[in-house]
Short mmCIF file of C-alpha atoms and ligand atoms in Angstrom, two decimals:
data_model
loop_
_atom_site.label_atom_id
_atom_site.label_comp_id
_atom_site.label_asym_id
_atom_site.label_seq_id
_atom_site.Cartn_x
_atom_site.Cartn_y
_atom_site.Cartn_z
CA MET A 1 0.00 0.00 0.00
CA SER A 2 2.82 2.37 0.81
CA SER A 3 3.71 2.33 -2.90
CA HIS A 4 0.42 4.10 -3.66
CA SER A 5 0.67 7.82 -3.09
CA GLN A 6 -3.12 8.04 -2.94
CA PHE A 7 -4.95 5.36 -1.05
CA VAL A 8 -8.55 5.12 0.07
CA ALA A 9 -9.06 2.75 3.02
CA VAL A 10 -12.46 1.07 3.07
CA LEU A 11 -13.22 -0.10 6.60
CA ASP A 12 -15.13 -3.28 5.99
CA PHE A 13 -18.04 -4.11 8.25
CA GLY A 14 -19.06 -7.18 6.37
CA ALA A 15 -21.24 -8.94 3.88
CA GLN A 16 -19.41 -7.84 0.74
CA TYR A 17 -20.48 -4.20 0.94
CA GLY A 18 -16.86 -3.15 1.32
CA GLN A 19 -15.72 -4.94 -1.83
CA LEU A 20 -18.22 -3.10 -3.95
CA ILE A 21 -17.17 0.26 -2.54
CA ALA A 22 -13.47 -0.42 -3.19
CA ARG A 23 -14.35 -1.38 -6.77
CA ARG A 24 -16.31 1.81 -7.32
CA VAL A 25 -13.47 3.95 -5.99
CA ARG A 26 -11.07 2.18 -8.32
CA GLU A 27 -13.46 2.72 -11.25
CA LEU A 28 -12.84 6.40 -10.57
CA ARG A 29 -9.12 5.64 -10.91
CA VAL A 30 -8.12 6.03 -7.29
CA TYR A 31 -6.50 3.07 -5.52
CA SER A 32 -8.58 1.59 -2.74
CA GLU A 33 -8.25 -1.41 -0.47
CA LEU A 34 -10.31 -3.10 2.22
CA VAL A 35 -9.08 -3.05 5.79
CA PRO A 36 -10.79 -4.75 8.73
CA GLY A 37 -13.52 -2.59 10.26
CA ASP A 38 -12.04 -2.97 13.73
CA ILE A 39 -8.57 -1.68 12.80
CA SER A 40 -7.21 0.70 15.45
CA ALA A 41 -6.72 4.37 14.62
CA ASN A 42 -2.95 3.93 15.10
CA GLU A 43 -2.72 1.00 12.72
CA LEU A 44 -4.82 2.84 10.18
CA ALA A 45 -2.68 6.00 10.48
CA GLU A 46 0.39 3.89 9.63
CA LEU A 47 -1.21 3.02 6.28
CA ARG A 48 -1.36 6.77 5.56
CA PRO A 49 -4.78 6.78 3.89
CA SER A 50 -5.82 9.80 1.85
CA ALA A 51 -9.47 9.09 2.67
CA ILE A 52 -11.47 6.68 4.81
CA ILE A 53 -14.80 5.07 3.90
CA LEU A 54 -16.88 3.12 6.42
CA SER A 55 -18.85 0.41 4.66
CA GLY A 56 -22.32 -0.88 5.31
CA GLY A 57 -22.84 -4.14 7.12
CA PRO A 58 -25.52 -6.52 8.22
CA ALA A 59 -25.37 -5.78 11.96
CA SER A 60 -27.38 -3.45 14.17
CA VAL A 61 -25.19 -0.84 15.88
CA TYR A 62 -26.69 -1.75 19.24
CA ALA A 63 -26.32 -5.52 18.95
CA GLU A 64 -23.89 -6.89 21.53
CA ASP A 65 -21.39 -8.30 19.07
CA ALA A 66 -21.85 -5.49 16.55
CA PRO A 67 -18.56 -4.48 14.92
CA LYS A 68 -17.40 -1.10 16.22
CA VAL A 69 -15.20 1.57 14.77
CA ASP A 70 -12.34 2.97 16.87
CA PRO A 71 -13.72 6.50 17.48
CA ASP A 72 -10.20 7.93 17.02
CA VAL A 73 -10.42 6.91 13.36
CA LEU A 74 -12.80 9.84 12.99
CA GLY A 75 -10.24 12.19 14.53
CA LEU A 76 -7.23 11.39 12.32
CA GLY A 77 -7.83 14.54 10.27
CA VAL A 78 -8.42 12.39 7.17
CA PRO A 79 -11.76 12.92 5.36
CA VAL A 80 -14.34 10.26 6.24
CA LEU A 81 -17.33 8.96 4.30
CA GLY A 82 -19.81 6.47 5.75
CA PHE A 83 -22.61 4.47 4.15
CA CYS A 84 -25.54 2.73 5.85
CA TYR A 85 -24.05 0.92 8.86
CA GLY A 86 -21.04 3.25 8.53
CA HIS A 87 -23.41 6.24 8.70
CA GLN A 88 -24.92 4.90 11.92
CA LEU A 89 -21.49 4.17 13.39
CA ILE A 90 -20.42 7.76 12.79
CA ALA A 91 -23.58 9.06 14.44
CA SER A 92 -23.24 6.87 17.51
CA ALA A 93 -19.46 7.35 17.88
CA LEU A 94 -19.77 11.14 17.85
CA GLY A 95 -22.67 11.50 20.27
CA GLY A 96 -25.73 11.24 18.02
CA THR A 97 -28.40 8.57 18.45
CA VAL A 98 -29.55 5.60 16.38
CA GLY A 99 -32.79 3.70 16.89
CA HIS A 100 -35.12 1.19 15.31
CA THR A 101 -37.64 2.49 12.81
CA GLU A 102 -41.23 1.25 12.75
CA VAL A 103 -40.89 0.11 9.19
CA GLY A 104 -37.65 -0.85 7.49
CA GLU A 105 -36.76 0.68 4.14
CA TYR A 106 -35.59 -1.72 1.44
CA GLY A 107 -35.06 -0.99 -2.22
CA PRO A 108 -35.51 2.26 -4.16
CA ALA A 109 -36.45 5.35 -2.16
CA GLU A 110 -37.17 8.95 -3.14
CA LEU A 111 -34.55 11.21 -1.65
CA GLU A 112 -35.10 14.91 -1.05
CA ARG A 113 -32.08 17.16 -0.56
CA MET A 114 -32.05 19.75 2.23
CA GLY A 115 -29.83 22.81 2.18
CA HIS A 116 -26.24 22.96 1.04
CA SER A 117 -24.19 19.77 0.84
CA ARG A 118 -20.69 19.17 -0.48
CA LEU A 119 -21.38 15.48 -0.89
CA LEU A 120 -24.61 15.88 -2.83
CA HIS A 121 -23.46 18.97 -4.76
CA GLY A 122 -24.55 18.93 -8.41
CA THR A 123 -27.13 16.16 -7.93
CA PRO A 124 -30.90 16.83 -8.31
CA GLY A 125 -33.09 18.06 -5.44
CA GLU A 126 -35.11 14.86 -5.76
CA GLN A 127 -33.54 11.58 -6.82
CA THR A 128 -33.78 7.84 -6.41
CA VAL A 129 -31.41 6.08 -4.02
CA TRP A 130 -31.06 2.50 -2.79
CA MET A 131 -31.91 1.82 0.84
CA SER A 132 -31.56 -1.27 2.96
CA HIS A 133 -32.01 -0.65 6.67
CA ARG A 134 -34.06 -1.13 9.75
CA ASP A 135 -32.15 1.14 12.14
CA ALA A 136 -31.84 4.85 11.47
CA VAL A 137 -29.99 7.88 12.80
CA GLN A 138 -32.40 9.83 14.99
CA GLN A 139 -30.24 12.65 16.25
CA VAL A 140 -27.17 13.89 14.46
CA PRO A 141 -23.98 14.61 16.45
CA ASP A 142 -23.06 18.20 17.37
CA GLY A 143 -21.71 20.12 14.41
CA PHE A 144 -23.52 17.98 11.82
CA VAL A 145 -26.32 19.09 9.52
CA VAL A 146 -28.94 16.91 7.86
CA THR A 147 -28.56 17.17 4.08
CA ALA A 148 -31.24 14.79 2.81
CA GLN A 149 -34.33 12.87 3.87
CA THR A 150 -36.79 10.30 2.52
CA PRO A 151 -40.44 9.88 3.57
CA ILE A 152 -39.31 7.16 5.98
CA CYS A 153 -35.81 8.25 6.94
CA ALA A 154 -35.37 11.69 8.50
CA VAL A 155 -31.56 11.59 8.37
CA ALA A 156 -30.85 10.05 4.98
CA ALA A 157 -27.61 12.04 4.74
CA MET A 158 -25.60 14.22 7.11
CA GLU A 159 -22.29 16.03 7.10
CA CYS A 160 -19.88 18.12 9.11
CA ASP A 161 -17.94 19.95 6.45
CA GLU A 162 -15.59 21.51 8.98
CA ARG A 163 -14.35 18.09 10.10
CA ARG A 164 -14.73 16.66 6.57
CA ILE A 165 -17.06 13.85 7.69
CA TYR A 166 -19.97 12.87 5.39
CA SER A 167 -22.40 10.00 5.54
CA THR A 168 -25.52 8.56 3.96
CA GLN A 169 -28.09 6.02 5.07
CA PHE A 170 -28.47 4.91 1.45
CA HIS A 171 -25.94 2.99 -0.63
CA PRO A 172 -24.32 5.28 -3.23
CA GLU A 173 -22.12 2.36 -4.36
CA VAL A 174 -25.16 0.49 -5.73
CA ARG A 175 -26.06 1.32 -9.34
CA HIS A 176 -29.71 1.90 -8.42
CA SER A 177 -28.58 5.04 -6.59
CA ARG A 178 -28.59 7.05 -9.79
CA TYR A 179 -26.18 9.76 -8.65
CA GLY A 180 -24.08 7.59 -6.34
CA MET A 181 -20.92 7.82 -8.43
CA HIS A 182 -21.35 11.58 -8.64
CA MET A 183 -21.35 11.70 -4.83
CA LEU A 184 -18.24 9.54 -4.67
CA GLU A 185 -16.56 11.89 -7.14
CA ASN A 186 -17.56 14.87 -5.00
CA PHE A 187 -15.90 13.20 -2.03
CA LEU A 188 -12.73 11.95 -3.72
CA PHE A 189 -11.99 14.86 -6.02
CA GLY A 190 -13.85 17.75 -4.35
CA VAL A 191 -13.33 17.12 -0.64
CA CYS A 192 -10.16 14.99 -0.63
CA ARG A 193 -8.57 16.65 -3.68
CA LEU A 194 -7.35 13.34 -5.06
CA GLU A 195 -6.37 12.82 -8.70
CA PRO A 196 -7.62 9.98 -10.97
CA THR A 197 -4.12 8.63 -11.64
CA TRP A 198 -4.63 4.90 -11.01
CA THR A 199 -4.79 3.96 -14.70
CA MET A 200 -3.94 0.65 -16.34
CA ASP A 201 -0.72 2.10 -17.76
CA SER A 202 0.40 3.34 -14.36
CA ILE A 203 -0.48 -0.01 -12.81
CA ILE A 204 1.54 -1.91 -15.42
CA ASP A 205 4.55 0.37 -14.90
CA GLN A 206 4.35 -0.08 -11.15
CA LYS A 207 3.87 -3.86 -11.25
CA VAL A 208 6.68 -4.30 -13.78
CA ALA A 209 9.03 -2.32 -11.52
CA GLU A 210 8.00 -4.36 -8.46
CA ILE A 211 8.47 -7.69 -10.24
CA ARG A 212 11.88 -6.65 -11.60
CA ALA A 213 13.03 -5.52 -8.18
CA LYS A 214 11.94 -8.79 -6.59
CA VAL A 215 13.17 -11.20 -9.28
CA GLY A 216 16.46 -9.54 -10.23
CA ASP A 217 18.26 -11.93 -12.59
CA LYS A 218 16.61 -15.06 -11.18
CA LYS A 219 14.21 -17.36 -13.00
CA VAL A 220 10.43 -17.58 -12.67
CA ILE A 221 8.04 -20.41 -13.45
CA LEU A 222 4.29 -20.18 -13.95
CA ALA A 223 1.49 -22.70 -14.39
CA LEU A 224 -0.47 -21.51 -17.37
CA SER A 225 -4.02 -22.85 -17.61
CA GLY A 226 -5.30 -20.72 -20.46
CA GLY A 227 -7.66 -19.03 -18.00
CA VAL A 228 -7.79 -15.27 -17.56
CA ASP A 229 -5.79 -14.93 -14.34
CA SER A 230 -2.79 -17.08 -15.21
CA SER A 231 -2.68 -15.62 -18.73
CA VAL A 232 -2.59 -12.06 -17.41
CA VAL A 233 0.13 -12.92 -14.89
CA ALA A 234 2.14 -14.55 -17.68
CA ALA A 235 1.87 -11.45 -19.86
CA LEU A 236 2.75 -9.16 -16.96
CA VAL A 237 5.72 -11.14 -15.66
CA HIS A 238 6.98 -11.59 -19.21
CA ARG A 239 6.78 -7.82 -19.72
CA ALA A 240 8.86 -7.43 -16.55
CA VAL A 241 11.55 -10.11 -16.89
CA GLY A 242 11.26 -11.47 -20.44
CA ASP A 243 12.82 -14.89 -20.99
CA GLN A 244 13.58 -15.36 -17.31
CA LEU A 245 9.96 -16.59 -17.23
CA THR A 246 9.03 -20.12 -18.31
CA CYS A 247 5.35 -21.05 -18.57
CA VAL A 248 4.29 -24.64 -18.03
CA PHE A 249 0.98 -25.50 -19.65
CA VAL A 250 -0.39 -28.79 -18.33
CA ASN A 251 -2.82 -30.09 -20.92
CA HIS A 252 -5.06 -32.49 -19.00
CA GLY A 253 -7.22 -33.20 -22.02
CA MET A 254 -10.34 -31.71 -20.47
CA LEU A 255 -10.18 -28.30 -22.07
CA ARG A 256 -12.66 -26.97 -24.57
CA ALA A 257 -12.18 -27.11 -28.32
CA GLY A 258 -9.49 -24.69 -29.50
CA GLU A 259 -8.09 -23.81 -26.08
CA PRO A 260 -4.69 -25.55 -26.20
CA GLU A 261 -4.19 -24.08 -29.67
CA MET A 262 -4.98 -20.61 -28.39
CA VAL A 263 -2.44 -20.89 -25.57
CA GLU A 264 0.20 -21.95 -28.12
CA GLU A 265 -0.74 -19.19 -30.51
CA VAL A 266 -0.80 -16.38 -27.98
CA PHE A 267 2.12 -17.25 -25.77
CA ARG A 268 4.54 -19.11 -27.99
CA ARG A 269 3.98 -17.20 -31.23
CA GLN A 270 2.59 -13.77 -30.29
CA PHE A 271 4.40 -13.12 -27.01
CA ASN A 272 7.33 -15.41 -27.67
CA VAL A 273 7.34 -16.72 -24.10
CA PRO A 274 9.33 -19.88 -23.33
CA LEU A 275 6.47 -22.40 -23.06
CA VAL A 276 6.51 -26.03 -22.01
CA HIS A 277 3.37 -27.76 -23.29
CA VAL A 278 2.96 -30.93 -21.24
CA HIS A 279 0.75 -33.46 -22.99
CA ALA A 280 -0.74 -35.19 -19.96
CA GLU A 281 -3.95 -36.29 -21.68
CA GLY A 282 -3.13 -40.01 -21.47
CA ARG A 283 -2.00 -39.77 -17.87
CA TYR A 284 -5.27 -38.09 -16.86
CA ALA A 285 -7.36 -40.57 -18.82
CA ARG A 286 -5.79 -43.41 -16.80
CA LEU A 287 -6.20 -41.49 -13.58
CA LEU A 288 -9.93 -40.98 -14.16
CA ALA A 289 -10.78 -44.43 -15.51
CA GLY A 290 -13.64 -45.89 -13.49
CA VAL A 291 -14.07 -42.81 -11.27
CA THR A 292 -17.66 -41.59 -11.05
CA ASP A 293 -17.82 -39.57 -7.82
CA PRO A 294 -17.69 -35.82 -8.60
CA GLU A 295 -15.58 -34.87 -5.59
CA GLU A 296 -13.15 -37.71 -6.28
CA LYS A 297 -12.78 -36.48 -9.86
CA ARG A 298 -12.03 -32.97 -8.63
CA ARG A 299 -9.56 -34.23 -6.05
CA ARG A 300 -7.63 -36.43 -8.49
CA ILE A 301 -7.48 -33.78 -11.18
CA GLY A 302 -6.33 -31.11 -8.72
CA SER A 303 -3.58 -33.11 -7.04
CA GLU A 304 -2.29 -34.61 -10.30
CA PHE A 305 -1.98 -31.13 -11.74
CA TRP A 306 0.61 -30.14 -9.18
CA LYS A 307 2.47 -33.44 -9.53
CA VAL A 308 2.83 -32.92 -13.27
CA PHE A 309 3.71 -29.28 -12.81
CA PHE A 310 6.46 -29.89 -10.26
CA GLU A 311 7.94 -32.72 -12.31
CA GLU A 312 8.43 -30.19 -15.08
CA ALA A 313 9.55 -27.44 -12.72
CA GLN A 314 12.31 -29.64 -11.33
CA LYS A 315 13.67 -30.23 -14.84
CA LEU A 316 14.44 -26.52 -15.11
CA ASP A 317 17.59 -25.25 -13.45
CA GLY A 318 17.82 -22.43 -10.98
CA VAL A 319 14.17 -21.42 -10.73
CA GLU A 320 13.52 -19.45 -7.53
CA PHE A 321 10.12 -17.93 -8.09
CA LEU A 322 6.65 -19.26 -8.82
CA ALA A 323 4.20 -16.74 -10.29
CA GLN A 324 0.54 -17.29 -9.52
CA GLY A 325 -2.75 -15.75 -10.61
CA THR A 326 -4.21 -15.28 -7.14
CA ILE A 327 -6.71 -12.41 -7.28
CA TYR A 328 -8.16 -10.16 -4.58
CA PRO A 329 -11.41 -12.08 -4.00
CA ASP A 330 -9.30 -15.26 -3.44
CA VAL A 331 -7.34 -13.43 -0.76
CA ILE A 332 -10.41 -11.99 0.88
CA GLU A 333 -12.38 -15.22 0.76
CA SER A 334 -9.56 -17.48 1.89
CA GLY A 335 -9.70 -15.68 5.23
CA ALA A 336 -5.93 -15.17 4.91
CA ARG A 337 -6.64 -11.59 5.79
CA LYS A 338 -8.30 -10.78 9.08
CA THR A 339 -11.63 -9.22 8.20
CA GLY A 340 -13.36 -7.50 11.06
CA GLY A 341 -16.44 -7.61 8.87
CA LYS A 342 -16.00 -11.31 8.10
CA ALA A 343 -16.20 -10.43 4.38
CA SER A 344 -17.44 -13.95 3.84
CA THR A 345 -15.73 -17.30 3.54
CA ILE A 346 -17.88 -18.49 0.69
CA LYS A 347 -15.39 -20.53 -1.30
CA SER A 348 -12.15 -22.12 -0.24
CA HIS A 349 -9.80 -20.69 -2.80
CA HIS A 350 -8.22 -22.76 -5.48
CA ASN A 351 -4.71 -21.43 -5.07
CA LEU A 352 -3.13 -23.34 -2.22
CA ILE A 353 -0.01 -25.00 -3.53
CA PRO A 354 1.06 -28.47 -2.35
CA PHE A 355 4.86 -28.11 -2.68
CA PRO A 356 6.61 -31.50 -2.83
CA GLU A 357 9.14 -32.45 -0.08
CA GLY A 358 12.21 -30.26 -0.24
CA VAL A 359 10.85 -27.99 -2.98
CA ARG A 360 10.18 -24.37 -2.26
CA PHE A 361 9.69 -21.37 -4.50
CA ASP A 362 9.10 -17.79 -3.50
CA LEU A 363 5.67 -16.70 -4.69
CA ILE A 364 4.99 -13.78 -6.98
CA GLU A 365 1.31 -12.86 -6.94
CA PRO A 366 1.05 -9.58 -8.80
CA LEU A 367 -2.76 -9.69 -9.11
CA ASP A 368 -3.48 -10.34 -5.46
CA HIS A 369 -5.08 -6.92 -5.01
CA PHE A 370 -7.10 -6.83 -8.21
CA PHE A 371 -10.75 -7.56 -8.81
CA LYS A 372 -11.66 -9.77 -11.77
CA ASP A 373 -12.83 -6.97 -14.04
CA GLU A 374 -9.57 -5.11 -13.37
CA VAL A 375 -7.58 -8.24 -14.26
CA ARG A 376 -9.40 -8.34 -17.60
CA GLU A 377 -8.68 -4.67 -18.24
CA LEU A 378 -5.06 -5.28 -17.42
CA GLY A 379 -5.00 -8.21 -19.85
CA VAL A 380 -6.33 -6.07 -22.68
CA ALA A 381 -3.81 -3.33 -21.84
CA LEU A 382 -1.03 -5.94 -22.00
CA GLY A 383 -2.13 -7.00 -25.49
CA LEU A 384 -3.88 -10.30 -24.78
CA PRO A 385 -6.70 -11.15 -27.21
CA GLU A 386 -10.22 -10.30 -26.04
CA ALA A 387 -11.36 -13.89 -26.65
CA MET A 388 -8.94 -14.98 -23.93
CA VAL A 389 -9.51 -12.09 -21.55
CA TYR A 390 -13.30 -12.09 -21.77
CA ARG A 391 -13.77 -15.82 -21.91
CA GLN A 392 -16.55 -17.17 -19.73
CA PRO A 393 -15.74 -18.84 -16.42
CA PHE A 394 -14.45 -22.37 -16.84
CA PRO A 395 -13.85 -24.70 -13.90
CA GLY A 396 -10.34 -25.96 -13.19
CA PRO A 397 -11.40 -29.65 -13.55
CA GLY A 398 -12.74 -28.69 -16.96
CA LEU A 399 -15.06 -30.90 -18.96
CA ALA A 400 -14.62 -33.73 -16.43
CA ILE A 401 -17.30 -32.20 -14.19
CA ARG A 402 -19.64 -31.78 -17.16
CA ILE A 403 -19.57 -35.51 -17.89
CA ILE A 404 -21.78 -37.28 -15.39
CA GLY A 405 -20.28 -40.62 -14.43
CA GLU A 406 -17.03 -41.97 -15.77
CA VAL A 407 -14.90 -39.72 -17.96
CA THR A 408 -13.51 -41.39 -21.09
CA PRO A 409 -11.62 -39.93 -24.07
CA GLN A 410 -14.59 -40.76 -26.33
CA LYS A 411 -17.05 -38.92 -24.12
CA LEU A 412 -14.64 -35.98 -23.93
CA ASP A 413 -14.50 -35.78 -27.73
CA LEU A 414 -18.27 -35.92 -27.97
CA LEU A 415 -18.81 -33.26 -25.32
CA ARG A 416 -16.15 -31.01 -26.82
CA ALA A 417 -17.89 -31.11 -30.19
CA ALA A 418 -21.33 -30.40 -28.69
CA ASP A 419 -19.91 -27.66 -26.49
CA GLN A 420 -18.35 -25.99 -29.49
CA VAL A 421 -21.77 -25.77 -31.15
CA VAL A 422 -23.30 -24.24 -28.00
CA ARG A 423 -20.51 -21.72 -27.77
CA GLU A 424 -20.62 -20.73 -31.43
CA GLU A 425 -24.37 -20.20 -31.40
CA LEU A 426 -24.49 -18.33 -28.10
CA ASP A 427 -21.41 -16.21 -28.86
CA ALA A 428 -23.32 -15.12 -31.98
CA TYR A 429 -26.51 -14.56 -29.95
CA ASN A 430 -24.62 -12.38 -27.44
CA GLU A 431 -23.06 -10.45 -30.29
CA ARG A 432 -26.52 -9.76 -31.77
CA LEU A 433 -27.75 -8.55 -28.37
CA PHE A 434 -24.70 -6.32 -28.11
CA ARG A 435 -25.43 -4.77 -31.50
CA GLN A 436 -29.05 -4.14 -30.48
CA THR A 437 -28.43 -2.75 -27.01
CA GLY A 438 -24.89 -1.38 -27.24
CA GLU A 439 -24.18 -3.10 -23.93
CA ARG A 440 -21.78 -5.99 -23.47
CA ASN A 441 -23.69 -7.14 -20.42
CA SER A 442 -27.30 -6.32 -21.04
CA GLU A 443 -30.03 -7.95 -19.00
CA HIS A 444 -30.37 -10.99 -21.27
CA THR A 445 -26.76 -11.55 -22.16
CA CYS A 446 -25.82 -15.19 -21.62
CA TRP A 447 -23.17 -15.19 -18.94
CA GLN A 448 -22.07 -18.79 -19.04
CA TYR A 449 -23.12 -21.47 -21.50
CA PHE A 450 -21.99 -24.96 -22.21
CA ALA A 451 -23.00 -28.55 -22.92
CA VAL A 452 -23.33 -31.32 -20.33
CA LEU A 453 -23.20 -35.04 -21.01
CA PRO A 454 -25.45 -36.99 -18.63
CA ASP A 455 -24.83 -40.66 -18.00
CA MET A 456 -27.79 -41.96 -19.99
CA ARG A 457 -28.98 -43.04 -23.40
CA SER A 458 -32.37 -42.79 -25.00
CA VAL A 459 -34.17 -44.17 -27.98
CA GLY A 460 -34.41 -42.23 -31.22
CA VAL A 461 -34.89 -42.73 -34.91
CA MET A 462 -32.60 -41.62 -37.70
CA GLY A 463 -33.53 -42.45 -41.29
CA ASP A 464 -35.22 -45.85 -41.06
CA GLU A 465 -33.24 -46.97 -38.07
CA ARG A 466 -33.88 -46.89 -34.41
CA THR A 467 -30.97 -45.45 -32.43
CA TYR A 468 -30.00 -45.76 -28.82
CA GLY A 469 -27.91 -42.67 -28.44
CA ARG A 470 -26.60 -40.09 -26.06
CA CYS A 471 -28.41 -37.06 -24.78
CA VAL A 472 -26.72 -33.65 -24.47
CA VAL A 473 -28.03 -31.04 -22.08
CA VAL A 474 -27.56 -27.37 -22.90
CA ARG A 475 -26.97 -25.10 -19.91
CA ALA A 476 -27.11 -21.33 -20.43
CA VAL A 477 -27.45 -18.87 -17.57
CA GLU A 478 -27.73 -15.17 -16.89
CA SER A 479 -25.76 -14.09 -13.84
CA SER A 480 -23.42 -11.37 -12.68
CA ASP A 481 -21.33 -13.17 -10.08
CA ALA A 482 -22.19 -16.91 -10.22
CA MET A 483 -23.62 -16.72 -6.69
CA THR A 484 -27.11 -16.76 -8.13
CA ALA A 485 -28.14 -17.40 -11.72
CA ASP A 486 -31.24 -17.76 -13.84
CA TRP A 487 -31.63 -19.93 -16.92
CA ALA A 488 -31.38 -17.84 -20.05
CA LYS A 489 -34.69 -17.16 -21.79
CA LEU A 490 -33.27 -17.90 -25.22
CA PRO A 491 -35.43 -17.46 -28.31
CA TYR A 492 -36.86 -20.80 -29.49
CA GLU A 493 -35.11 -20.51 -32.83
CA VAL A 494 -31.72 -20.27 -31.08
CA ILE A 495 -32.44 -23.36 -28.98
CA GLY A 496 -33.77 -25.09 -32.07
CA ARG A 497 -30.66 -24.33 -34.09
CA ILE A 498 -28.37 -25.56 -31.31
CA SER A 499 -30.37 -28.76 -31.09
CA SER A 500 -30.39 -29.51 -34.81
CA ARG A 501 -26.71 -28.68 -35.17
CA ILE A 502 -25.72 -30.95 -32.27
CA VAL A 503 -27.69 -33.99 -33.49
CA GLY A 504 -26.54 -33.29 -37.05
CA GLU A 505 -22.87 -32.68 -36.33
CA VAL A 506 -22.01 -34.80 -33.31
CA PRO A 507 -22.10 -38.54 -33.99
CA GLY A 508 -23.74 -40.60 -31.26
CA VAL A 509 -26.13 -37.87 -30.03
CA ASN A 510 -29.83 -38.27 -30.77
CA ARG A 511 -31.40 -35.96 -28.19
CA VAL A 512 -30.85 -32.43 -26.82
CA ALA A 513 -32.46 -31.03 -23.66
CA TYR A 514 -32.37 -27.50 -22.22
CA ASP A 515 -31.83 -27.00 -18.47
CA VAL A 516 -34.48 -24.60 -17.09
CA THR A 517 -33.47 -24.46 -13.41
CA PRO A 518 -32.18 -21.35 -11.69
CA LYS A 519 -29.43 -21.31 -9.02
CA PRO A 520 -30.52 -21.89 -6.31
CA PRO A 521 -31.80 -24.60 -6.11
CA ALA A 522 -29.57 -26.01 -8.88
CA THR A 523 -25.92 -25.06 -9.35
CA ILE A 524 -24.58 -23.76 -12.64
CA GLU A 525 -22.39 -26.80 -13.22
CA TRP A 526 -23.89 -30.27 -13.05
CA GLU A 527 -21.22 -31.71 -10.75
P1 XMP B 1 -21.68 -23.65 -9.39
O1 XMP B 1 -21.73 -24.90 -10.21
O2 XMP B 1 -21.21 -23.90 -8.00
O3 XMP B 1 -20.56 -22.76 -10.08
O4 XMP B 1 -22.95 -22.87 -9.45
C1 XMP B 1 -20.34 -21.41 -9.81
C2 XMP B 1 -19.23 -20.91 -10.72
O5 XMP B 1 -17.98 -21.51 -10.34
C3 XMP B 1 -17.45 -22.27 -11.42
N1 XMP B 1 -16.89 -23.51 -10.84
C4 XMP B 1 -15.58 -23.76 -10.64
N2 XMP B 1 -14.49 -23.01 -10.91
N3 XMP B 1 -13.10 -24.77 -10.07
C5 XMP B 1 -13.25 -23.53 -10.63
O6 XMP B 1 -12.24 -22.88 -10.89
C6 XMP B 1 -14.16 -25.57 -9.78
O7 XMP B 1 -14.01 -26.68 -9.28
C7 XMP B 1 -15.46 -25.03 -10.07
N4 XMP B 1 -16.72 -25.52 -9.92
C8 XMP B 1 -17.57 -24.56 -10.39
C9 XMP B 1 -18.62 -22.52 -12.35
O8 XMP B 1 -18.20 -22.72 -13.69
C10 XMP B 1 -19.46 -21.29 -12.18
O9 XMP B 1 -19.00 -20.21 -12.97
#
């Protein structure tokens, strides 16, 4: 953090509110990071923040175990902004009062401005904001003025311009608060006088310098999967240390059509990176023979990956560093960082490395403070093709968890061919939507789409003959974060074309079904 001259500390009081705020600040090109909500004022002062934002959170300020803010945080002389729970914390820490309201306020609310406000400056007198609260500030602390209200919430915003403390009951970080970003700009650029200098070019320069300083003339190895994160790390580390980087691409045979070729094309030919392509297809086929349990498949694929990787790594001389595509949500969710706000431990992260006996590399994790969309932006800025950078999520165990039951090379070939049809048709569908709406992620854009091969056959007829063939299920979902998803309401003609192409082009398939379950209760993947 010390390497950032401007740094906005988001004190995180839980439930992912903090992450969204940090992302919004970064969208305005100012560096921001989450810190635990219960950090002491002294510890926070050592980080030398240019501004402090207190996030929302699920607790009630008066609950016994409610996370508290060290009141001295508000006296550091650094401008403070608080949202929702943060707004209530400011009120109660500085001598105001917070109480329960008769009715909670959830969703859009009509906000009315009152008097002069630096935070709300330039936004309309009446506007829609996003509310989600039961408690409310009843009395503002001495020196504060109320700057906005809603029919239900008397203190929807307050500020003490003299002390540079501003807060809102609503959530400006949520898109439904129409002028939320404007308010954040007022705070960052008007009140704090920061500059929007955190651009992709400046980030690349800084990361390249850091990697060079750390690596010196030593060698670096990286496990390239063809996914976004490892590809961006490869491009970044290669920019920094050139041929001192070797990428090892373990081809487990469960990738989608065209992916190994793309890795070869981009890294070996376009970037000219030393690349070891390990053909482990046969090894994995033997490893998975007879295995039907989904978790066992995952476990075998995961542990074999590192075995293959380290066998290759040990063939290279003098490698001291291992570069990894760990990203910020992995760090936050792994619980590696103490989060006062318990910013959720939803997924155990996929990046723990089982080093073999006696083997140790220093880690380089240049993306460990970047959100996914920033990683993509960085990839584009580094010259990676959009098809690689904007590819849809793809699980590490690959097609193996889209084949129900035993995985065999024949089933993999069949699924790969069917999947390619689904991808071609839905890539084209998304492209048409984009041309109509001008938005890459409009409401009906398919977010993830693929084919699944269930462990069953059914009767059909082709020409004069009865067939007993395989069934392919098409899964296509709309989602923004994979936590929840809905099945995509595709036009019938699109589903129809996918179906006729699959049965026409993929030998052995005589039936196509479309999965119409949302998540929850189903998951996106079938295993
Ligand atoms: P589910 O099936 O749980 O998937 O709704 C949510 C998202 O996570 C992806 N996924 C995985 N990604 N390793 C990964 O790297 C895995 O084992 C894995 N399983 C699911 C899935 O594709 C979806 O985007």
